[in-house]
mmCIF file of C-alpha atoms in Angstrom:
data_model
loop_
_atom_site.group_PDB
_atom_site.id
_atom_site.type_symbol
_atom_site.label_atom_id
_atom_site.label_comp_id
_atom_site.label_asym_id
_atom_site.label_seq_id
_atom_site.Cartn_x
_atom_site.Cartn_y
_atom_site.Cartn_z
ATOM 1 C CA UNK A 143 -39.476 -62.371 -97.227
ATOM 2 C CA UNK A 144 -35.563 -61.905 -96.932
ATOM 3 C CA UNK A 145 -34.012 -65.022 -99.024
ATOM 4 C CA UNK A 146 -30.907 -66.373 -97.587
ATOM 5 C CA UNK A 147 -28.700 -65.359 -100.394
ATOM 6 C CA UNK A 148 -30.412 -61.655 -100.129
ATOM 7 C CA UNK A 149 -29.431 -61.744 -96.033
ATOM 8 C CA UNK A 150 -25.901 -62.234 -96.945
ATOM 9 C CA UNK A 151 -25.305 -60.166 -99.085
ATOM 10 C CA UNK A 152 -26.939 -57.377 -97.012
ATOM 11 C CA UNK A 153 -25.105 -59.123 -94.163
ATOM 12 C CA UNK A 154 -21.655 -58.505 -96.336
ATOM 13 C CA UNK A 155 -22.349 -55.007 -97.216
ATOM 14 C CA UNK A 156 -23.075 -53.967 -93.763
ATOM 15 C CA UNK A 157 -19.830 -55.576 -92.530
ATOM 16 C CA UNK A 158 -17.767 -54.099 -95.497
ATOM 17 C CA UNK A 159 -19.580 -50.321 -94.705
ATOM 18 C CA UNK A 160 -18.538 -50.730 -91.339
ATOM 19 C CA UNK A 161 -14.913 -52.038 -92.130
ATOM 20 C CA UNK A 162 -14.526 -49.031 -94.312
ATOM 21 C CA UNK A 163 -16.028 -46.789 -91.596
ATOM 22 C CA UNK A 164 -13.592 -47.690 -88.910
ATOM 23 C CA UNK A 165 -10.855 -47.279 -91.503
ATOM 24 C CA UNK A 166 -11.542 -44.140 -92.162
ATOM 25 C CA UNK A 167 -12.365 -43.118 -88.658
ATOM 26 C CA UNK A 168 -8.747 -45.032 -87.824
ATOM 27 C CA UNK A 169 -6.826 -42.916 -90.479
ATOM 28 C CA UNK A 170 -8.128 -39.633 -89.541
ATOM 29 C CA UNK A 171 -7.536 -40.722 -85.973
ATOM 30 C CA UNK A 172 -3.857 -41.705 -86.331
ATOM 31 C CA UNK A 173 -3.260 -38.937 -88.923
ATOM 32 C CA UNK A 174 -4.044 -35.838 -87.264
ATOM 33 C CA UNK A 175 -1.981 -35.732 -83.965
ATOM 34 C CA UNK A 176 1.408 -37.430 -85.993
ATOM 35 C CA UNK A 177 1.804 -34.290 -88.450
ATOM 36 C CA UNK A 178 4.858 -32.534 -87.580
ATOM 37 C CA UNK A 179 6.961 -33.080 -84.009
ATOM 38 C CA UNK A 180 3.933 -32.175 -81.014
ATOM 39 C CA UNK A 181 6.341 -34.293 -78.822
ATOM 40 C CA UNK A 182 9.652 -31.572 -79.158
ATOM 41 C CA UNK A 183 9.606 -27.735 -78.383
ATOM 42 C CA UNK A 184 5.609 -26.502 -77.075
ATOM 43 C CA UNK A 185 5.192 -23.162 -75.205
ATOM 44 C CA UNK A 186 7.341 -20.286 -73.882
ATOM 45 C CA UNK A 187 7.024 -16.708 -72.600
ATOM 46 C CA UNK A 188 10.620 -14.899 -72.795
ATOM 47 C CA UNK A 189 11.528 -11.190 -73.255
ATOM 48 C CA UNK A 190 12.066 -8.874 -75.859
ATOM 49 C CA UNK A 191 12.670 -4.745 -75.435
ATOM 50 C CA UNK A 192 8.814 -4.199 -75.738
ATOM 51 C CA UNK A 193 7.602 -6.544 -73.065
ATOM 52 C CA UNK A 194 7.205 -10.326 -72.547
ATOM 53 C CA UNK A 195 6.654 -12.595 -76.050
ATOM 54 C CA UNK A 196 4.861 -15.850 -75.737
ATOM 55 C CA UNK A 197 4.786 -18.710 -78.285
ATOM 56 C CA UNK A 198 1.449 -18.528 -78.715
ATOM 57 C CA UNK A 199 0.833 -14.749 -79.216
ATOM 58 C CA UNK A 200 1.256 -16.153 -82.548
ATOM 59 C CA UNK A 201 -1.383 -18.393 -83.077
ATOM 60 C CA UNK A 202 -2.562 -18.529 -86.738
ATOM 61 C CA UNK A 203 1.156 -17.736 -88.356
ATOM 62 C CA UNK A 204 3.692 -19.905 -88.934
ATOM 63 C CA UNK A 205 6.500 -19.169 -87.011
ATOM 64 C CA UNK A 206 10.475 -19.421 -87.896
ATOM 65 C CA UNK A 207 12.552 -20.145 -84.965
ATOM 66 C CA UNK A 208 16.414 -19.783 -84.319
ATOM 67 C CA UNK A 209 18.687 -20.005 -81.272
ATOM 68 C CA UNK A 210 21.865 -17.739 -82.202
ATOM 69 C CA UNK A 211 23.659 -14.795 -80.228
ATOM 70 C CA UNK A 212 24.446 -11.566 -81.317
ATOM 71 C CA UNK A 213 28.625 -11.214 -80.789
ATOM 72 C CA UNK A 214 28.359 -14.285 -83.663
ATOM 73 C CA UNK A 215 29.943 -13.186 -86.793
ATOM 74 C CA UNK A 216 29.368 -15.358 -89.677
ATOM 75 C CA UNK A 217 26.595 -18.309 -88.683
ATOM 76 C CA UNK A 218 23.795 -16.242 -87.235
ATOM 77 C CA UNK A 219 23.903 -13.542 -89.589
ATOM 78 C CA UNK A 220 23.802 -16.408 -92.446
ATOM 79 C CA UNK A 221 21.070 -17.887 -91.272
ATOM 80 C CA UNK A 222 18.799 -14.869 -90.286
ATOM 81 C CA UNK A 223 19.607 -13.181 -94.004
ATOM 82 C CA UNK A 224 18.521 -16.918 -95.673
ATOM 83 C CA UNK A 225 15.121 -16.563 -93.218
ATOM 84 C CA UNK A 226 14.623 -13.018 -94.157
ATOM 85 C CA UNK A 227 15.454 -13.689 -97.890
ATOM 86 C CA UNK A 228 12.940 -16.407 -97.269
ATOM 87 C CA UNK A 229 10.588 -14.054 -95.848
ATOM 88 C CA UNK A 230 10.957 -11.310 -99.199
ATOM 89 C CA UNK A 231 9.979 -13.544 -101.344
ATOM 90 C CA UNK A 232 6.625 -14.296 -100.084
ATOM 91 C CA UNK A 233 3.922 -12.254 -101.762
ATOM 92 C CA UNK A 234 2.572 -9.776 -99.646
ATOM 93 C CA UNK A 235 -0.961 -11.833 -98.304
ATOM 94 C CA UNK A 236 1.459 -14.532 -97.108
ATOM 95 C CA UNK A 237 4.172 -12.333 -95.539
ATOM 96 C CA UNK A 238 1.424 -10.965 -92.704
ATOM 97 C CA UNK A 239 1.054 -14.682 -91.931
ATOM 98 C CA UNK A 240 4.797 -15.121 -90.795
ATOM 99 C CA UNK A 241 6.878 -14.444 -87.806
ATOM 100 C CA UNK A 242 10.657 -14.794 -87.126
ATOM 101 C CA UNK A 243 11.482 -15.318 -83.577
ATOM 102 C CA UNK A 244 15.334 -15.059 -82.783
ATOM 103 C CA UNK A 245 15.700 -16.497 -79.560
ATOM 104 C CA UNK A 246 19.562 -15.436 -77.788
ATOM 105 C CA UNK A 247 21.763 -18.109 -75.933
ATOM 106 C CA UNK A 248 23.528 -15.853 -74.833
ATOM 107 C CA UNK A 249 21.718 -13.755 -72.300
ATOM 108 C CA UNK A 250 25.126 -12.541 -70.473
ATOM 109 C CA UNK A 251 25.896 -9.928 -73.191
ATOM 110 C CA UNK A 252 22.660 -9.819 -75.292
ATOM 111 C CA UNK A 253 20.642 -7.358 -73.846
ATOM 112 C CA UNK A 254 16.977 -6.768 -74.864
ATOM 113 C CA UNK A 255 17.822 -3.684 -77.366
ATOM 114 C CA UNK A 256 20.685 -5.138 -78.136
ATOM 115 C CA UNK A 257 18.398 -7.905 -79.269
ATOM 116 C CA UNK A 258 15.669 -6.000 -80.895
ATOM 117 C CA UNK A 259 18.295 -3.970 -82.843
ATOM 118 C CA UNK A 260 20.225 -6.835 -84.163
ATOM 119 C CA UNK A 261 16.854 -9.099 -85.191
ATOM 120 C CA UNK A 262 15.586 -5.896 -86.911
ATOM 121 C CA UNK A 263 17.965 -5.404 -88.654
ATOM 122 C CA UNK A 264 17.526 -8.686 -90.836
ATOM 123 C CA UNK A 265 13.801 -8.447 -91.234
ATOM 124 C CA UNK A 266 11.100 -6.393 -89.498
ATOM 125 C CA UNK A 267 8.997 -9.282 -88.877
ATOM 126 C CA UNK A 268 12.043 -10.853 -86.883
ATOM 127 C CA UNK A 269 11.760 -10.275 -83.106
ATOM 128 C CA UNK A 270 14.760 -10.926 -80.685
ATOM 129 C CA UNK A 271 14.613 -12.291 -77.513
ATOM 130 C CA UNK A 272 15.750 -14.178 -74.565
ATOM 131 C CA UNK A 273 15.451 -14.970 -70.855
ATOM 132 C CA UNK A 274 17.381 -15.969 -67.979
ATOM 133 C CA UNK A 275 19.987 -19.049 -68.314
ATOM 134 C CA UNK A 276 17.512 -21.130 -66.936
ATOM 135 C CA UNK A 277 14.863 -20.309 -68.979
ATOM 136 C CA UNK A 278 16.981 -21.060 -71.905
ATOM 137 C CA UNK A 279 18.464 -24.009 -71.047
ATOM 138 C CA UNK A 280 15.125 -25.256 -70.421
ATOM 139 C CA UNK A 281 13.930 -24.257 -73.999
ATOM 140 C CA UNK A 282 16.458 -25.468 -75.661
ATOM 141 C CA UNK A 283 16.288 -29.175 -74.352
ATOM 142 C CA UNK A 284 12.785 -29.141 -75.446
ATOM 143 C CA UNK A 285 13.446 -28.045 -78.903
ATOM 144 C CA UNK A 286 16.608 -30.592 -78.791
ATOM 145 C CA UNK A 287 19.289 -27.022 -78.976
ATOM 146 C CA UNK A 288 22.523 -27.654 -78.115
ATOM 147 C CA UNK A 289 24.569 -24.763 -76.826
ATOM 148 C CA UNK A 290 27.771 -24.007 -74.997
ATOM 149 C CA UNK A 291 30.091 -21.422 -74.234
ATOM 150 C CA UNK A 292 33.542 -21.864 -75.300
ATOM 151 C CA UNK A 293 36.105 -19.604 -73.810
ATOM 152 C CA UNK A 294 38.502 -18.702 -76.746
ATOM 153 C CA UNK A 295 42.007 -18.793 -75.409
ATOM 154 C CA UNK A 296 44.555 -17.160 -76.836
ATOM 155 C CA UNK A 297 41.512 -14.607 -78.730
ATOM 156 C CA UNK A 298 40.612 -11.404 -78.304
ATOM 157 C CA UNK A 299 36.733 -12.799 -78.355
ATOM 158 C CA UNK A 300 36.641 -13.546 -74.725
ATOM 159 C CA UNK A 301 33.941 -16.669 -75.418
ATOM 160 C CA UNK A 302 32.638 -18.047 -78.612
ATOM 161 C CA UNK A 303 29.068 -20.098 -78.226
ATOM 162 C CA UNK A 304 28.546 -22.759 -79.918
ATOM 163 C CA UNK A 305 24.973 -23.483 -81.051
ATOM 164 C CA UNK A 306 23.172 -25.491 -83.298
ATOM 165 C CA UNK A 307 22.648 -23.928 -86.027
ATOM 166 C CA UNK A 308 18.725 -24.937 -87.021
ATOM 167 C CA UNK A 309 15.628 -23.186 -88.243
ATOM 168 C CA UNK A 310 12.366 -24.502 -87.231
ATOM 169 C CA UNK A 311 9.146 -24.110 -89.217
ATOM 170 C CA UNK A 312 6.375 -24.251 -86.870
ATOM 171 C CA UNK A 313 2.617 -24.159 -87.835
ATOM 172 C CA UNK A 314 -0.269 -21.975 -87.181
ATOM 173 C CA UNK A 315 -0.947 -24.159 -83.938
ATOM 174 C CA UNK A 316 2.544 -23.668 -82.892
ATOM 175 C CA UNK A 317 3.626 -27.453 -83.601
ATOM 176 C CA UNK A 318 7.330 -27.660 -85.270
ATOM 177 C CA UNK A 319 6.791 -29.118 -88.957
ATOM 178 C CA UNK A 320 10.067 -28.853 -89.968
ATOM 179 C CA UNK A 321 13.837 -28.727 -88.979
ATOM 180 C CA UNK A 322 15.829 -26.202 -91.516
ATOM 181 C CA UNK A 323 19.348 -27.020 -91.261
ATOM 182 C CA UNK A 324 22.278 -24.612 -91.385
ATOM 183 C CA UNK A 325 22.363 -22.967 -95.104
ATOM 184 C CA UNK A 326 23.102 -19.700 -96.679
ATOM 185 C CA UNK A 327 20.384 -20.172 -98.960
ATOM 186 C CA UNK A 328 16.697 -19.163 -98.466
ATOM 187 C CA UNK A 329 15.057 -22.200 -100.521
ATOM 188 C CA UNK A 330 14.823 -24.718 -98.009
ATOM 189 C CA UNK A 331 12.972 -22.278 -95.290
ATOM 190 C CA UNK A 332 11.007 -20.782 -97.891
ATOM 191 C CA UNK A 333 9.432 -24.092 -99.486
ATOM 192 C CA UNK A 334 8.904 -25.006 -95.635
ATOM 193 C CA UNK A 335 7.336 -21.551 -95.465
ATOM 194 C CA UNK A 336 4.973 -22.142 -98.469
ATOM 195 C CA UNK A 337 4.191 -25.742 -97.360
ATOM 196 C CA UNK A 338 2.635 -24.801 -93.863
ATOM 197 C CA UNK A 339 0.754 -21.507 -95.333
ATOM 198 C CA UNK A 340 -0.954 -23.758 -97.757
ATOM 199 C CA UNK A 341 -2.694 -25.604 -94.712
ATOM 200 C CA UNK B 125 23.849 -14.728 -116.540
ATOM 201 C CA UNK B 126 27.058 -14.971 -116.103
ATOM 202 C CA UNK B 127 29.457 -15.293 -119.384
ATOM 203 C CA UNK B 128 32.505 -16.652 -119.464
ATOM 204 C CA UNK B 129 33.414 -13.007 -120.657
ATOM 205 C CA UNK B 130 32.288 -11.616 -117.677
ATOM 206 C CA UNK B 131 33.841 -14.021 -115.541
ATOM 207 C CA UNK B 132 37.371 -13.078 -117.113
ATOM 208 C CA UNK B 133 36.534 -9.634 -116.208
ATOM 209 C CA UNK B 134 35.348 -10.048 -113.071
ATOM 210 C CA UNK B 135 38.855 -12.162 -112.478
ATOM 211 C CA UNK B 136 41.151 -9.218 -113.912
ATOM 212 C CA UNK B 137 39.340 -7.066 -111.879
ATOM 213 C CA UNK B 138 39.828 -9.434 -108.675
ATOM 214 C CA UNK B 139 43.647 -9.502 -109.260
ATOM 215 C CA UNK B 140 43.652 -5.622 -110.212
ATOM 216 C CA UNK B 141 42.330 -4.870 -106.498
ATOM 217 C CA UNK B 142 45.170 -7.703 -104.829
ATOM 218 C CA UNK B 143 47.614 -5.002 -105.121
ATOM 219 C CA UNK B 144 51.533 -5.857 -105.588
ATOM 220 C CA UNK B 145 52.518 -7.620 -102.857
ATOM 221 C CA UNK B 146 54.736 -5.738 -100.206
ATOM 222 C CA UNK B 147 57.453 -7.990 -99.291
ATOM 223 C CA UNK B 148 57.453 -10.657 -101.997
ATOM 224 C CA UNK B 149 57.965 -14.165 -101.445
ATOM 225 C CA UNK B 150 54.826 -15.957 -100.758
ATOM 226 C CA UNK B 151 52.815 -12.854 -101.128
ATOM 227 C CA UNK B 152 53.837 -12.606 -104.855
ATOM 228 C CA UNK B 153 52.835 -16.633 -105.116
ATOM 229 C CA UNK B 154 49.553 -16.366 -103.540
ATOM 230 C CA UNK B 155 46.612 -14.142 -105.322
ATOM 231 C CA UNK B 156 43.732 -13.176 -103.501
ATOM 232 C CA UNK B 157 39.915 -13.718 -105.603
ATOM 233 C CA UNK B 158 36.710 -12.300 -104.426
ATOM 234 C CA UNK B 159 37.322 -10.598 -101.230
ATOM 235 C CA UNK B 160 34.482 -9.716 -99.000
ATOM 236 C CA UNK B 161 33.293 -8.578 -95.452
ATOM 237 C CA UNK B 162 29.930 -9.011 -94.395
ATOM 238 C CA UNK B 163 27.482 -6.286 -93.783
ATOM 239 C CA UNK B 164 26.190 -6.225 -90.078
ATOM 240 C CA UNK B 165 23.935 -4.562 -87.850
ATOM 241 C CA UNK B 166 25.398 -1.376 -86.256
ATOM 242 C CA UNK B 167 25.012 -3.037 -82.758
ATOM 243 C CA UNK B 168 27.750 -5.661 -83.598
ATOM 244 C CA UNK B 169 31.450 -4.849 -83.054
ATOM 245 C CA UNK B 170 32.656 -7.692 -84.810
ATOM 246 C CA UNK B 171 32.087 -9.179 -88.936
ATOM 247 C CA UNK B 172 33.974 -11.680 -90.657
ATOM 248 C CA UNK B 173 35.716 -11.504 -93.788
ATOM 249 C CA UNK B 174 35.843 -13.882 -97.346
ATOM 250 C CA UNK B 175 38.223 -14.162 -99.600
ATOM 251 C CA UNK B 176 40.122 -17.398 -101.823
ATOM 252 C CA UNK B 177 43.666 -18.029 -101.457
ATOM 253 C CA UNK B 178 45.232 -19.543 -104.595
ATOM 254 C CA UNK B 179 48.469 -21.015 -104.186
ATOM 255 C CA UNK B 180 50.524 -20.421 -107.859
ATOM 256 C CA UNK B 181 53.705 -21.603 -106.050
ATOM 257 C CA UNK B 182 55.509 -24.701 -105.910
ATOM 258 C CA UNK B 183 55.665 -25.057 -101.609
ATOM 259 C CA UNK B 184 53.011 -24.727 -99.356
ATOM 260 C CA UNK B 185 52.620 -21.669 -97.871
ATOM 261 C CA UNK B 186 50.129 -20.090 -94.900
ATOM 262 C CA UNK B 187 48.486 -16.889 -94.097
ATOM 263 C CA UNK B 188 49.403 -16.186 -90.871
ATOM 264 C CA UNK B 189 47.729 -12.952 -89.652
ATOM 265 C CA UNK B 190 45.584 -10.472 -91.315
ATOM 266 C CA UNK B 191 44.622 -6.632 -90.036
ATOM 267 C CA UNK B 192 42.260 -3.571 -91.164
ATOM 268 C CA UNK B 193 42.207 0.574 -90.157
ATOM 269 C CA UNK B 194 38.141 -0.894 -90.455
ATOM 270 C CA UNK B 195 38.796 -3.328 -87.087
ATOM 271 C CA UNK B 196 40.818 -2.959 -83.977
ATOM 272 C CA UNK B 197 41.677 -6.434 -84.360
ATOM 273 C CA UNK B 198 41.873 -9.144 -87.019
ATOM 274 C CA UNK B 199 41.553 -13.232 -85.955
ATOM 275 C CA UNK B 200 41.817 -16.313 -87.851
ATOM 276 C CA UNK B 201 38.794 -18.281 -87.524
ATOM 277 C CA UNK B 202 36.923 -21.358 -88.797
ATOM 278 C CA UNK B 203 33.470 -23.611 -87.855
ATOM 279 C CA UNK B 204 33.496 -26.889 -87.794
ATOM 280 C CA UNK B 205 29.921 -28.287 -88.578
ATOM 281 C CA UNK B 206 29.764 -30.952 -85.806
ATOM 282 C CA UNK B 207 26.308 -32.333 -86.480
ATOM 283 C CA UNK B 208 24.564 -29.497 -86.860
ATOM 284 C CA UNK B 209 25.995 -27.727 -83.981
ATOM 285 C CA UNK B 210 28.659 -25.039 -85.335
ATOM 286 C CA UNK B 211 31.828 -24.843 -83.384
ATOM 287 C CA UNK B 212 33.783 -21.611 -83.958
ATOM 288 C CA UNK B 213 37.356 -21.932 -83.822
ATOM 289 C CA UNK B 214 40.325 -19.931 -83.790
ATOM 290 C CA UNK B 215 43.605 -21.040 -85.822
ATOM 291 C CA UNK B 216 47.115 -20.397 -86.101
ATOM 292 C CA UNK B 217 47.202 -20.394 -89.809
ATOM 293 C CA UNK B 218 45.621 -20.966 -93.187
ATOM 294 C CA UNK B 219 47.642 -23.715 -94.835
ATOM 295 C CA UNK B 220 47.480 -23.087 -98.764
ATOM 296 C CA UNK B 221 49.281 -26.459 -100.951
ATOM 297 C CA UNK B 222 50.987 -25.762 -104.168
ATOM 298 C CA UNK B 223 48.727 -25.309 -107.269
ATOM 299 C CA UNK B 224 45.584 -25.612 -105.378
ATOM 300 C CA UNK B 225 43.417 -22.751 -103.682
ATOM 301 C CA UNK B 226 41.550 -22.388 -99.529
ATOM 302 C CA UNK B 227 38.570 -20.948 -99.699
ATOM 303 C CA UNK B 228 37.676 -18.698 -96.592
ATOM 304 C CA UNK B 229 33.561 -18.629 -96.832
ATOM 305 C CA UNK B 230 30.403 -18.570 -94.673
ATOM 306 C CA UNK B 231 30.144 -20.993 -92.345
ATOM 307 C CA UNK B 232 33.812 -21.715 -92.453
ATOM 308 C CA UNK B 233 37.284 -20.566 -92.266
ATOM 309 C CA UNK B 234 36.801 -16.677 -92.150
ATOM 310 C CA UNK B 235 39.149 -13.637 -91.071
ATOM 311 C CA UNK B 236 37.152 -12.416 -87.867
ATOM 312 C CA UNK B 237 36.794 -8.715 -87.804
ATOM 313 C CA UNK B 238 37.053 -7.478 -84.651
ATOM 314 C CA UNK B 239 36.301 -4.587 -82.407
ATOM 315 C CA UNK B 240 35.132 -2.473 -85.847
ATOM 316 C CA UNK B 241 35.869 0.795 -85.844
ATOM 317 C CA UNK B 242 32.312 1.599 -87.729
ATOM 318 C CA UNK B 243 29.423 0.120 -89.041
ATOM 319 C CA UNK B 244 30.338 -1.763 -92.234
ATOM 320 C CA UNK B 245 27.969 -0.549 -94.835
ATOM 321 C CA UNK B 246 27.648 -2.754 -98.032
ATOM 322 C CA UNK B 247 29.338 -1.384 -101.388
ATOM 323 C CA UNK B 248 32.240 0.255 -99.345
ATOM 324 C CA UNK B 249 35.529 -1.294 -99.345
ATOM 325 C CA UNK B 250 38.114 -2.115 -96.623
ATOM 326 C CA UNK B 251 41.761 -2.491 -97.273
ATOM 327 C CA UNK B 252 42.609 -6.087 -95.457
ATOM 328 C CA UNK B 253 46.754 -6.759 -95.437
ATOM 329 C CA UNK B 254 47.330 -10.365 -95.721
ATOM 330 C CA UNK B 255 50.395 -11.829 -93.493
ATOM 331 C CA UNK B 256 52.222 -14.860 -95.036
ATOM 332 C CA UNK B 257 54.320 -17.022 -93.235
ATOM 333 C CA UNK B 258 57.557 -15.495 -94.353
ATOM 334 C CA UNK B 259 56.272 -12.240 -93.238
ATOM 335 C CA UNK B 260 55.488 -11.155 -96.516
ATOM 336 C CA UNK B 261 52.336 -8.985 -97.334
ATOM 337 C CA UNK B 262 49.554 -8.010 -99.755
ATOM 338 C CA UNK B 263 46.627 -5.843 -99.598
ATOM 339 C CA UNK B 264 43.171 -6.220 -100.955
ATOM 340 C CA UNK B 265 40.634 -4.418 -100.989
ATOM 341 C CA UNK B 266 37.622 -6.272 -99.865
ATOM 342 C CA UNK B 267 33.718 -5.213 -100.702
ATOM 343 C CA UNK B 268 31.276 -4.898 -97.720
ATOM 344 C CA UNK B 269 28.432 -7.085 -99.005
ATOM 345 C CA UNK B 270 25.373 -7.905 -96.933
ATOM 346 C CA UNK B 271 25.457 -11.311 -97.690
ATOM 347 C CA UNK B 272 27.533 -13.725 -99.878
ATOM 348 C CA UNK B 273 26.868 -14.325 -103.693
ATOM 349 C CA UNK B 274 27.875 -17.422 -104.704
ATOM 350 C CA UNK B 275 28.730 -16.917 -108.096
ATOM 351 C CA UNK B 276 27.115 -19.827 -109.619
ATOM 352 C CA UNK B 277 24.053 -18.613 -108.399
ATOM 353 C CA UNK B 278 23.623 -15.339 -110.458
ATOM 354 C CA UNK B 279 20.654 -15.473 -113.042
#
């Protein structure tokens, strides 16, 4: 026979077993969906010089992402030389399991080999592309991208754009993890890099 | 690493390629250190160049132009970091004060190369003349790089 002191205490375990249960089922239920920003940026199909480019044709690599145009002299260039930097210094197992997407505000006078030369240039595994304006603009709200076009009196330029100048890490599942912001040096994107290819 | 040797080499060597200013006046007051222009892909017509002004004078003075045979046209530029968003800017001049030094560098006040003649291909070097405000002049002759190097950072 069960003696009262025996029932509570089995009474008392169960209740603790199934306190720590529904903690642990709470954690792993809270935890999952709140890594990284699922909420900001998602999905997009836009054009590069060898056909259409979707987010998720890169499922499984973690993907750098930058908004730039091509007539920019000093910013873009800085930042796609820190991403490909970034990208050199991975050994070579880890470097298949990256891509660099450039994505161009500035679809007026970036055309699609215009693009593809320019991103190349950097880093093969950097692909350029871009859309219509609407496309774009409808990006770059999601991903929280400011842009506008400036028209440079008095200059030879015609228009400046100005841009935020970001790099974001997103993870195999396409999901932004992290928000690089404008540097000329490599360390931040590559330790962003390293963190999401260890998961 | 860098000695302190090297570093007074590298600085003779910086002021041996500013050569004698043209017109004196605030060109002879004003040397030129580490001037650069940035590598960039073939498909781009325009670069930007870097150099430091330093200001051994007693009055301000401004660079007020600058042009290259390596660019059909030469602007004064900076970027203003506005929250992460990078406004490009053109301005009149380049204000240097007495004794101290303006340092024209990625992601800031830059000499915009435009309309380039040819590709800039790192290790070659363009001649860039200077403009002052008293319409005085030096040349220097700046490395194509493909990206800055910050000396601190050399190992």
């Amino acid at each position: 026979m069960l003696k009262p002191a025996h029932l509570a205490i089995t009474v008392i375990l169960g209740l603790a077993s199934l306190g720590l249960g529904l903690w642990l089922f709470d954690q792993t239920a809270v935890e999952e969906p709140a890594r990284g920003y699922p909420k900001l940026g998602g999905e997009f199909t836009l054009d590069s010089s060898t056909g259409p480019v979707s987010l998720k044709d890169f499922r499984g690599k973690i993907v750098a992402l930058y908004f730039g145009y091509t007539h920019c002299p000093d910013i873009c260039p800085t930042s796609l030389i820190a991403m490909s930097q970034a990208f050199k210094q991975l050994p070579p197992d880890e470097a298949g399991q990256v891509q660099g997407l450039f994505i161009s505000v500035d679809p007026e006078r970036d055309t699609l080999d215009r693009l593809a030369e320019y991103a190349g240039y950097f880093h093969p595994a950097i692909l350029g592309i871009t859309g219509d304006l609407e496309q774009i603009q409808e990006i770059t709200k999601r991903y929280g991208v400011f842009f506008q076009k400036v028209n440079m009196e008095n200059s030879n330029m015609n228009y400046a754009v100005d841009h935020s100048s970001t790099i974001f890490i997103l993870d195999r599942n396409g999901i932004i993890q992290d928000f690089v912001r404008h540097s000329d040096s490599p360390d931040a994107i590559h330790a962003a890099l390293k963190e999401n290819l260890s998961r | 690493m860098i000695t302190l040797r090297n570093l007074s080499v590298l600085f003779v060597l910086t002021l041996a390629v500013s050569l004698p200013a043209l017109g004196g006046g605030a060109a002879d007051e004003v040397m030129v250190e580490d001037p650069w222009a940035r590598e960039v892909p073939p498909v781009m017509s325009t670069s930007a160049g870097f150099l430091t002004l330093n200001n051994t004078g007693s009055t301000e003075h401004k660079l007020v132009a600058a042009r290259t045979e390596a660019a059909g046209m030469v602007e004064l530029h900076t970027h203003i970091n506005d929250n992460g968003v990078m406004r490009m800017r053109q301005v009149e001049n380049i204000p240097v004060a007495p004794g101290s030094s303006a340092r024209l560098e990625p992601g800031g006040l830059h000499l915009m190369l435009m309309m380039l003649k040819a590709p800039l291909v790192a290790g070659e070097h363009i001649t860039i003349t200077l403009e002052f405000e008293d319409g005085s002049t030096r040349d220097v002759q700046a490395e194509v790089r493909k990206h800055h190097m910050p000396k601190s950072s050399h190992h």
